[in-house]
XYZ file of C-alpha atoms in Angstrom:
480
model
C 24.504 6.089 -18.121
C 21.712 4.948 -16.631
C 21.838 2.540 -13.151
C 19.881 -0.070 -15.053
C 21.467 -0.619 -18.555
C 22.463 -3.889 -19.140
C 19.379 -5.756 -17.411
C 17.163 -7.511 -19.024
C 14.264 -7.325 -20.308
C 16.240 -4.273 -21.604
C 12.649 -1.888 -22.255
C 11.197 -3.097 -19.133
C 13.856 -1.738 -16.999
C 14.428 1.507 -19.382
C 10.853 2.463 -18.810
C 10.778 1.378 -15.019
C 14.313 3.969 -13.947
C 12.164 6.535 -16.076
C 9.471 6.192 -13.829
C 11.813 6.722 -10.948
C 12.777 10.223 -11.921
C 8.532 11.366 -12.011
C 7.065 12.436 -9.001
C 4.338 9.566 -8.561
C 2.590 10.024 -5.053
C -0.630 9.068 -4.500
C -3.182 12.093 -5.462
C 0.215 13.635 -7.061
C 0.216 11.851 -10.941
C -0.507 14.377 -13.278
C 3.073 14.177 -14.587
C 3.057 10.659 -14.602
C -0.166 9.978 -16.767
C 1.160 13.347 -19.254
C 4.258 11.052 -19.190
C 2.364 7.884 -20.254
C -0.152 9.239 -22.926
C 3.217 10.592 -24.484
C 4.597 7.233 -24.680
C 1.113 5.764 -26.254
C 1.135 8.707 -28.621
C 4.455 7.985 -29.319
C 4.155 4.820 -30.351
C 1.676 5.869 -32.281
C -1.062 4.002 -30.904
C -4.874 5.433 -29.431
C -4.540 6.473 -26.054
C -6.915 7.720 -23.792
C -6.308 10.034 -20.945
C -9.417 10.444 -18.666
C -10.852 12.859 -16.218
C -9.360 11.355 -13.550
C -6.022 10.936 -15.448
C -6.314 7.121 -16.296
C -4.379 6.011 -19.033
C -5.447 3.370 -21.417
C -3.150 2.433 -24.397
C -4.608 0.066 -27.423
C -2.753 -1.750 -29.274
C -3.753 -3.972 -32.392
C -3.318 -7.796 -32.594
C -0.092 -9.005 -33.983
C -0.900 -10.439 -37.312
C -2.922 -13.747 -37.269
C -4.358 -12.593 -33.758
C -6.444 -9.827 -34.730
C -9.403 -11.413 -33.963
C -8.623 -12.962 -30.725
C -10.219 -11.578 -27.462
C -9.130 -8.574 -26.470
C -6.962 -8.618 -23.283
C -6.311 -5.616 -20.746
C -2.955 -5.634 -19.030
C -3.850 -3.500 -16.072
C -1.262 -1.752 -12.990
C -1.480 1.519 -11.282
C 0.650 4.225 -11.650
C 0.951 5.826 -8.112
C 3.253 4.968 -5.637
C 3.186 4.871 -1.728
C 5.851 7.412 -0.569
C 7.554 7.395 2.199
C 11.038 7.517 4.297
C 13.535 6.975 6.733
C 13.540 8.697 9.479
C 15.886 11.997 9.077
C 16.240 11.363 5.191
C 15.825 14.292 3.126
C 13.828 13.736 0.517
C 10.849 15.812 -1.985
C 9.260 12.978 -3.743
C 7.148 16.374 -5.417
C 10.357 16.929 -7.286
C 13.065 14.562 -6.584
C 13.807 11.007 -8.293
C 13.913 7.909 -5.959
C 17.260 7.390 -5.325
C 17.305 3.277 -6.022
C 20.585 1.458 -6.077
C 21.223 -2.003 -8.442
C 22.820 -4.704 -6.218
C 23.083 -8.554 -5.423
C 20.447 -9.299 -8.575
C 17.880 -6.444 -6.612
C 16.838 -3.257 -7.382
C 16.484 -1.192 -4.000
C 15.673 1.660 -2.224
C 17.698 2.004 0.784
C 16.096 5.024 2.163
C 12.926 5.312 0.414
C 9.920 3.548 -1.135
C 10.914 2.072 -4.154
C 7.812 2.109 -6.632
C 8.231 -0.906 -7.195
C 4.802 -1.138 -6.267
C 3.464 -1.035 -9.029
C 5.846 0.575 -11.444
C 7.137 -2.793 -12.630
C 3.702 -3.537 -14.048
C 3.640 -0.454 -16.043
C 7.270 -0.517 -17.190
C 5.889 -4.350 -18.296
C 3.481 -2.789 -20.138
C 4.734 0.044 -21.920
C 7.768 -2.852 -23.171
C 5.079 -4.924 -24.387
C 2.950 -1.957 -26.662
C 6.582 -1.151 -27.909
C 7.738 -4.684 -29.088
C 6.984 -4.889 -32.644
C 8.288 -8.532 -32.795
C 5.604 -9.909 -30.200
C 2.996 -12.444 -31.062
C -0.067 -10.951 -29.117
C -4.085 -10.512 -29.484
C -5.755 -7.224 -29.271
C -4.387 -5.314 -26.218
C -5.782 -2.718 -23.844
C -2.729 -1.408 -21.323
C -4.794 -0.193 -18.979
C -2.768 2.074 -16.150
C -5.098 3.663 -13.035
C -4.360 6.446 -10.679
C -4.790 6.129 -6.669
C -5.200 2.938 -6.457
C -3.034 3.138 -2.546
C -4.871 5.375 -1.109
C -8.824 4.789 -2.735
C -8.421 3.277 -5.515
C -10.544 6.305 -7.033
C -9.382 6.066 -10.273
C -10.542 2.650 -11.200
C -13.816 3.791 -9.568
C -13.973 6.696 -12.140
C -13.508 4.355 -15.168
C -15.975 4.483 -18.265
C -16.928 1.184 -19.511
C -16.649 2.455 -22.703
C -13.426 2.839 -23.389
C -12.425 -1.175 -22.424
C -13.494 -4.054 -24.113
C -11.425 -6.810 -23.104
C -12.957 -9.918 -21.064
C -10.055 -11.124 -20.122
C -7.635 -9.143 -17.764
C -4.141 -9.847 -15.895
C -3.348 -7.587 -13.604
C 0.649 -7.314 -12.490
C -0.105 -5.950 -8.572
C 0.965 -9.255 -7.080
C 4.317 -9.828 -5.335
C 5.461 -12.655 -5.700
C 6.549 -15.136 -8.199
C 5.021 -18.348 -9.503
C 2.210 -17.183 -6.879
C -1.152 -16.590 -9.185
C -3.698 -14.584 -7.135
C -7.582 -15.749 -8.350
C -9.285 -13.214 -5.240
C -8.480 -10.347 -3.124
C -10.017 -8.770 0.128
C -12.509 -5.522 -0.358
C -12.164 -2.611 1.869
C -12.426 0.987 2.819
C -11.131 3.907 4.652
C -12.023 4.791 7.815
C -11.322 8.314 9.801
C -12.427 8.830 13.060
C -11.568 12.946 14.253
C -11.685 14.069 17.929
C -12.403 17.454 18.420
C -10.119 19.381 20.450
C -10.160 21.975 23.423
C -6.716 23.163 24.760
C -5.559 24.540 27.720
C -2.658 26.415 29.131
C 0.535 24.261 30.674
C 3.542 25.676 32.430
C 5.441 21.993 32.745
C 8.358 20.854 30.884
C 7.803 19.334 27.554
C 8.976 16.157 26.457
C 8.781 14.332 23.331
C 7.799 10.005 24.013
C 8.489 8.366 20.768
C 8.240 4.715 19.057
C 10.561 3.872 16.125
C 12.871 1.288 15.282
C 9.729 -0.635 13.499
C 9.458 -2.357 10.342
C 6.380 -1.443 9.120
C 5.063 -2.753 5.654
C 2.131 -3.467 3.184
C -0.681 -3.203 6.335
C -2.686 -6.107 3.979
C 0.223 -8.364 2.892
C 1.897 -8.141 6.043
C -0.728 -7.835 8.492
C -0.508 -11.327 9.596
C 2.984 -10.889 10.629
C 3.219 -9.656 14.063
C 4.542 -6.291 13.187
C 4.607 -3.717 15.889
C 1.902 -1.048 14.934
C 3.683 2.168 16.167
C 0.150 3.864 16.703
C -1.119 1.267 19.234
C 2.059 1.082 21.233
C 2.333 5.043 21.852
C -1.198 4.765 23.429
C -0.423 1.737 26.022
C 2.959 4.339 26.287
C 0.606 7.357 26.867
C -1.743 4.750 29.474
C 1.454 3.543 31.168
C 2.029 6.915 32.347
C -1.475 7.517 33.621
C -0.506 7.522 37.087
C 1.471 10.833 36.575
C -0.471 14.293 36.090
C 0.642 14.666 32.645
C -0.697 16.783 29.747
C -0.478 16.053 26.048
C 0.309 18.712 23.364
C 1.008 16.850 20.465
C 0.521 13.389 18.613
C 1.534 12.517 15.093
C 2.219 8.531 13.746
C 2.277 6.969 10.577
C 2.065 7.931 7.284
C -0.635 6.063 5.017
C -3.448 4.455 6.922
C -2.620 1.452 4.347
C 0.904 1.055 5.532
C 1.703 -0.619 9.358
C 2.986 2.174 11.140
C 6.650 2.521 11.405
C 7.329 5.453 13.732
C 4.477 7.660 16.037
C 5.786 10.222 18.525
C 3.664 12.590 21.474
C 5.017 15.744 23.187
C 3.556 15.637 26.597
C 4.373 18.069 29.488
C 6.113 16.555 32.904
C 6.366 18.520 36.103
C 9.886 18.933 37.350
C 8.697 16.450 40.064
C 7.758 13.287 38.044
C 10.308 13.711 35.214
C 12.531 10.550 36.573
C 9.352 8.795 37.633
C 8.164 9.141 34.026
C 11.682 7.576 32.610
C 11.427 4.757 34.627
C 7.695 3.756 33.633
C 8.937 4.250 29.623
C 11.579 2.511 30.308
C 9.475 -0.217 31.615
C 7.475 -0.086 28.676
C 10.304 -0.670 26.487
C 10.913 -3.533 28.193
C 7.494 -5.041 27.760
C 7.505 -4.077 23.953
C 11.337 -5.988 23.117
C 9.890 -8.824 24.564
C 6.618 -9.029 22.715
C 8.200 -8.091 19.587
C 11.159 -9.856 20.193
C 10.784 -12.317 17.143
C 8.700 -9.948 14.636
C 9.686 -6.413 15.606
C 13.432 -6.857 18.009
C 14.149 -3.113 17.191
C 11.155 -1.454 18.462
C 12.531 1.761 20.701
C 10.586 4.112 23.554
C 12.251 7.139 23.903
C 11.282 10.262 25.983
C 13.611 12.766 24.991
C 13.803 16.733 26.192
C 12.119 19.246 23.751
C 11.282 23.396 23.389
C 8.585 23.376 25.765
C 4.854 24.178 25.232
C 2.073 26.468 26.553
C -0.629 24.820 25.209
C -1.874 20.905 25.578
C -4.948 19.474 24.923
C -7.993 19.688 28.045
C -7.654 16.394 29.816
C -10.770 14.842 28.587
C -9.237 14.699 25.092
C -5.909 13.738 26.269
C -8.270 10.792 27.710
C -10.395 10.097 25.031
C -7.346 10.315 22.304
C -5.504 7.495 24.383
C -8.871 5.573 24.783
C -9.651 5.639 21.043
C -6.130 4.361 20.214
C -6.556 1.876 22.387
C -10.429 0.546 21.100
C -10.237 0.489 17.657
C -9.212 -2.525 16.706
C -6.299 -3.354 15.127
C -4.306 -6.207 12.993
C -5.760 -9.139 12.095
C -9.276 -9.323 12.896
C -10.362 -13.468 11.656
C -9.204 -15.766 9.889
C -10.460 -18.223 6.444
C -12.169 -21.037 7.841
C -12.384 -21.782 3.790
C -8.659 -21.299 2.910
C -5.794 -22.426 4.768
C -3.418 -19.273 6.569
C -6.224 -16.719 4.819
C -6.413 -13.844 6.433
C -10.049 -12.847 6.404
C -10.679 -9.439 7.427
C -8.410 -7.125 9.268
C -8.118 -3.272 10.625
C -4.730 -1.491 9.870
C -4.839 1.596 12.521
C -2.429 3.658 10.030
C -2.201 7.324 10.544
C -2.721 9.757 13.629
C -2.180 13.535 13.168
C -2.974 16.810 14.998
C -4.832 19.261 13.228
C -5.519 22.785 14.409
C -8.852 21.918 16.434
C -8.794 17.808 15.700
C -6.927 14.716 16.218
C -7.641 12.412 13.253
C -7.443 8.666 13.202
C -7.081 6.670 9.715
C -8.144 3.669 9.260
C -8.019 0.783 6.350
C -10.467 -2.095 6.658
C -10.058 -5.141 4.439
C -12.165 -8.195 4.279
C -12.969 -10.877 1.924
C -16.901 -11.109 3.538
C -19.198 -7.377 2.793
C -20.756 -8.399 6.192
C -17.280 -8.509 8.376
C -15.892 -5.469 6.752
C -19.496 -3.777 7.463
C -19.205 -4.925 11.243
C -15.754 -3.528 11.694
C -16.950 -0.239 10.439
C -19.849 -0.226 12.751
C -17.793 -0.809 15.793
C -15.745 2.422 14.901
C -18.803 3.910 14.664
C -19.793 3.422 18.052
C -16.452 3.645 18.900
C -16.713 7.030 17.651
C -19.953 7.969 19.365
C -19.158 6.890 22.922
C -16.196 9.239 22.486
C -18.247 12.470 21.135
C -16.155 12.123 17.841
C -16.890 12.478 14.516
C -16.562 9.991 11.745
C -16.386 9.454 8.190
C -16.031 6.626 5.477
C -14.212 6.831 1.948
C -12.798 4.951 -0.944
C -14.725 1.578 -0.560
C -14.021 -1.378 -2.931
C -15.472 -4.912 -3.194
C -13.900 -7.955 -2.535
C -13.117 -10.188 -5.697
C -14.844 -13.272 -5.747
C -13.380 -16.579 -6.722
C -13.933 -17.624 -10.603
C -14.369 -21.540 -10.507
C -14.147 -22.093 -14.176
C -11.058 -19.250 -16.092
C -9.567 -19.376 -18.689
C -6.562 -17.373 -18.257
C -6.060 -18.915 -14.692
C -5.789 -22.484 -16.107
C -3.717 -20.777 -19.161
C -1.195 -19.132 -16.950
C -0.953 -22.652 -14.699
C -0.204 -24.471 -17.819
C 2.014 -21.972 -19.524
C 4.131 -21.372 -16.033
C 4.464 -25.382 -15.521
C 6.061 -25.621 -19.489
C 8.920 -22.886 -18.948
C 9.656 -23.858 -15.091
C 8.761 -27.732 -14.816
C 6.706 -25.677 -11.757
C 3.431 -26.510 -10.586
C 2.150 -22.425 -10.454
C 0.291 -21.421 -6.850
C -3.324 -20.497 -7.065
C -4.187 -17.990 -4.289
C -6.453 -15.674 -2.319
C -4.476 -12.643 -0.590
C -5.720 -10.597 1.869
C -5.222 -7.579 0.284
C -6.620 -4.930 -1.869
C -6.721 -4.713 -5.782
C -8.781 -2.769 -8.335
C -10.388 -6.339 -9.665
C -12.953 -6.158 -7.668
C -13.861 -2.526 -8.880
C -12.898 -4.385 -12.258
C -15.859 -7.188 -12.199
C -18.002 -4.393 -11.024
C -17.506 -2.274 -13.884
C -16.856 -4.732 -16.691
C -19.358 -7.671 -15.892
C -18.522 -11.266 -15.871
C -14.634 -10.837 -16.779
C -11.770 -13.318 -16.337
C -9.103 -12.037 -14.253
C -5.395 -13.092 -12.950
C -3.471 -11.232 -11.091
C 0.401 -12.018 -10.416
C 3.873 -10.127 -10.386
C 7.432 -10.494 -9.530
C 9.016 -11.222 -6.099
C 9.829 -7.979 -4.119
C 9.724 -7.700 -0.564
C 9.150 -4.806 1.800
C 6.697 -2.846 -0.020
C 5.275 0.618 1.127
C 8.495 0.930 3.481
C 11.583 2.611 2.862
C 14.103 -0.571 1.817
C 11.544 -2.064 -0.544
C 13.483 -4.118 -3.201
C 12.790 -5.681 -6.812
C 14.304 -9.010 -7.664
C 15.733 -8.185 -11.261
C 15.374 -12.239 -12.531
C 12.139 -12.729 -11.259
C 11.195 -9.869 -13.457
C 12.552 -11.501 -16.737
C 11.253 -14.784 -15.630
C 8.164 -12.880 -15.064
C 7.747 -10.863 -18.430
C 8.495 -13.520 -20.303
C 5.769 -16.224 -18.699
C 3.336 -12.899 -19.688
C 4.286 -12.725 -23.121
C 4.021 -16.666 -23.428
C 0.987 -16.431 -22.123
C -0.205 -13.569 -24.744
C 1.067 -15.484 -27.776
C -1.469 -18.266 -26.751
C -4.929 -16.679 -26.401
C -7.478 -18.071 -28.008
């Protein structure tokens, strides 16, 4: 039996608990898309599978709608993956392990997919249902959109012709989102000289943290487990200490939940080092007290070490940390609690001869995401690091005349006696890449409430989904 019979829309929630059982990680969907393109196949409908293992799905107009314009429904199929801390998991073979309670589907442990499984399980109901009134479609699924979005980059015009498209990456309901930030990847990599220690080794970590969607959630005060290990590592400055180790975060699009350092104490400042963390604590619970109240600073005894880093990388590791900027960078002047552009400091890792910083930029101006990338840059250069950029996307511009926005407002107010939100969000979607590719298309983008995305506890509200589906199909059965 599966966890989800009985909800409704039944075939949305069939085909989203089989997408829980495939192994969906960003750069990891080859099973996924084989998955899909059987299901288009299936239905008996043409179904293209692309180089970069994009999956678009056609399906005829209903009759009497045949020669309506063509609409693309359009998610992604990867998935942010991540866990609690000590929870085994293989998300390259095992199925998320999601539980059905209090009117949610969640993820107590894990990442739930969620994001944005729900708008292909939407879509795959929709090509199925025989009985739906509906014009041309084009289900258009991409790959990578978290970490890139390279495979909406690596789309051929050719094989879409819609010029209208509603995208289901949004999350939340009765919320309609008309514009989203651009942005780009940013990686900044130390090089690294070691030398030999003979001190006891200790491992300082941050956890407790809530983490979350690093452009969604970036406004909200979150502790960004990255940043607060380096004003750790800084606190202890006044002790000859050496650093072996330093590892934090685990997409540079997700706030940073948990970051840890193995540094090396003589016998003779061990205590003095306890105190000064435990000072830092301190300082942290009260800063975070409202956004973040179980932040933790542990140093904790480990096997000890005979290498660490020379100290002018320990130095200019902390120092880097501690420049780029991170969070919310400005704010709209044009739109009301907007954030504007923003740097999530995301992952930190040791490498064999490198420490590597990853970065995501997001802005809604070219010229402010181009200025935070140039201050890394420099950033980078005072520091004799390297640096490299990836996986830029436009912004999506505001359409002041659509179509399908003013359909979906009027549609939405008819079934809920609502008035429907019409919003910017500061965060990143293929639409951009979209108008790019396509030309002058009318877009929408919107989805059902879930909360906690890209963090282990994310959660689906199963009504919102029906209420959800079924404003979409409304909204199909009235193209013109």
């Amino acid at each position: 039996m599966n966890k989800t019979e009985g909800l409704k829309p039944e075939r949305v929630f069939h085909y989203f608990e089989e997408l829980t059982k495939i192994p969906r990680c960003s750069f990891d969907e080859k099973r996924v898309s084989d998955y899909l393109k059987s299901v288009g196949e299936g239905l008996g409908l043409e179904t293209i599978q692309d180089e970069a293992l994009n999956i678009i799905i056609k399906k005829p107009g209903s009759k009497g709608y045949e020669s309506k314009p063509t609409v693309i429904i359009q998610g992604h199929m990867d998935m942010v993956c991540d866990r609690s801390e000590g929870f085994d998991i293989d998300f390259s073979r095992d199925p998320i392990p999601f539980e059905v309670r209090d009117g949610l589907i969640m993820a107590p442990n894990t990442t739930l997919g969620a994001d944005n499984g729900i708008a292909v399980a939407m879509g795959l109901a929709i090509l199925e249902d025989k009985t739906l009134e509906h014009p041309p479609l084009e289900v258009l699924i991409t790959t990578n959109e978290e970490s890139g979005m390279t495979g909406a980059a690596q789309l051929d015009k050719k094989n879409l012709s819609g010029k209208i498209l509603i995208n289901i990456d949004s999350e939340e309901e009765g919320k309609l989102l008309v514009s989203c930030a651009g942005g780009k990847r940013f990686s900044i990599e130390i090089p690294v000289n070691f030398k030999v220690t003979d001190k006891s080794s200790f491992t300082l970590k941050v956890s407790g943290l809530k983490g979350g969607h690093s452009g969604m959630e970036i406004d909200k005060g979150r502790g960004n487990s990255n940043r607060l290990l380096a004003r750790a590592l800084d606190g202890l400055r006044e002790i000859d200490y050496d650093l072996c180790h330093i590892e934090g975060g685990s997409k540079s699009n997700v706030i940073p939940r948990l970051s840890s350092a193995i540094i090396c104490l003589a016998d003779s400042d061990i205590e003095k080092a306890r105190v000064i963390v435990n000072e830092m604590e301190k300082h942290f619970k009260g800063e975070l007290s409202t956004s973040d109240p179980h932040v933790t600073l542990t140093l904790e005894k480990t096997k000890d070490r005979v290498k660490a880093f020379e100290d002018t990388v320990k130095l200019k590791v902390i120092a880097a940390l501690l420049l780029v900027p991170n969070g919310v960078n400005s704010m709209s002047m044009d739109i009301e609690g907007l954030v504007e552009s923003s740097n999530n400091m995301g992952v930190i890792s040791t490498l064999e001869d490198k420490v590597v910083l990853e970065n995501a930029i997001r802005s809604s101006v070219k010229s402010l995401k181009d200025m935070l990338s140039r201050q890394m840059e420099i950033i980078a250069e005072s520091l004799g690091a390297n640096w490299s950029s990836s996986g830029e996307y436009p912004a999506w511009q505001y359409r002041k005349d659509s179509y399908i926005r003013d359909l979906f407002a009027q549609t939405y107010r008819e079934i809920s006696g609502k008035e429907m939100e019409i919003e910017a969000i500061h965060a990143g979607l293929e639409c951009g890449l979209f108008y790019e590719l396509l030309g002058d298309i009318d877009m929408v983008s919107l989805g059902p409430d879930m909360w906690g995305v890209h963090a282990p506890g994310e959660r689906l509200s199963i009504d919102s989904v029906e209420r959800t589906y079924n404003i979409l199909v409304e909204v199909l059965s009235k193209i013109n």
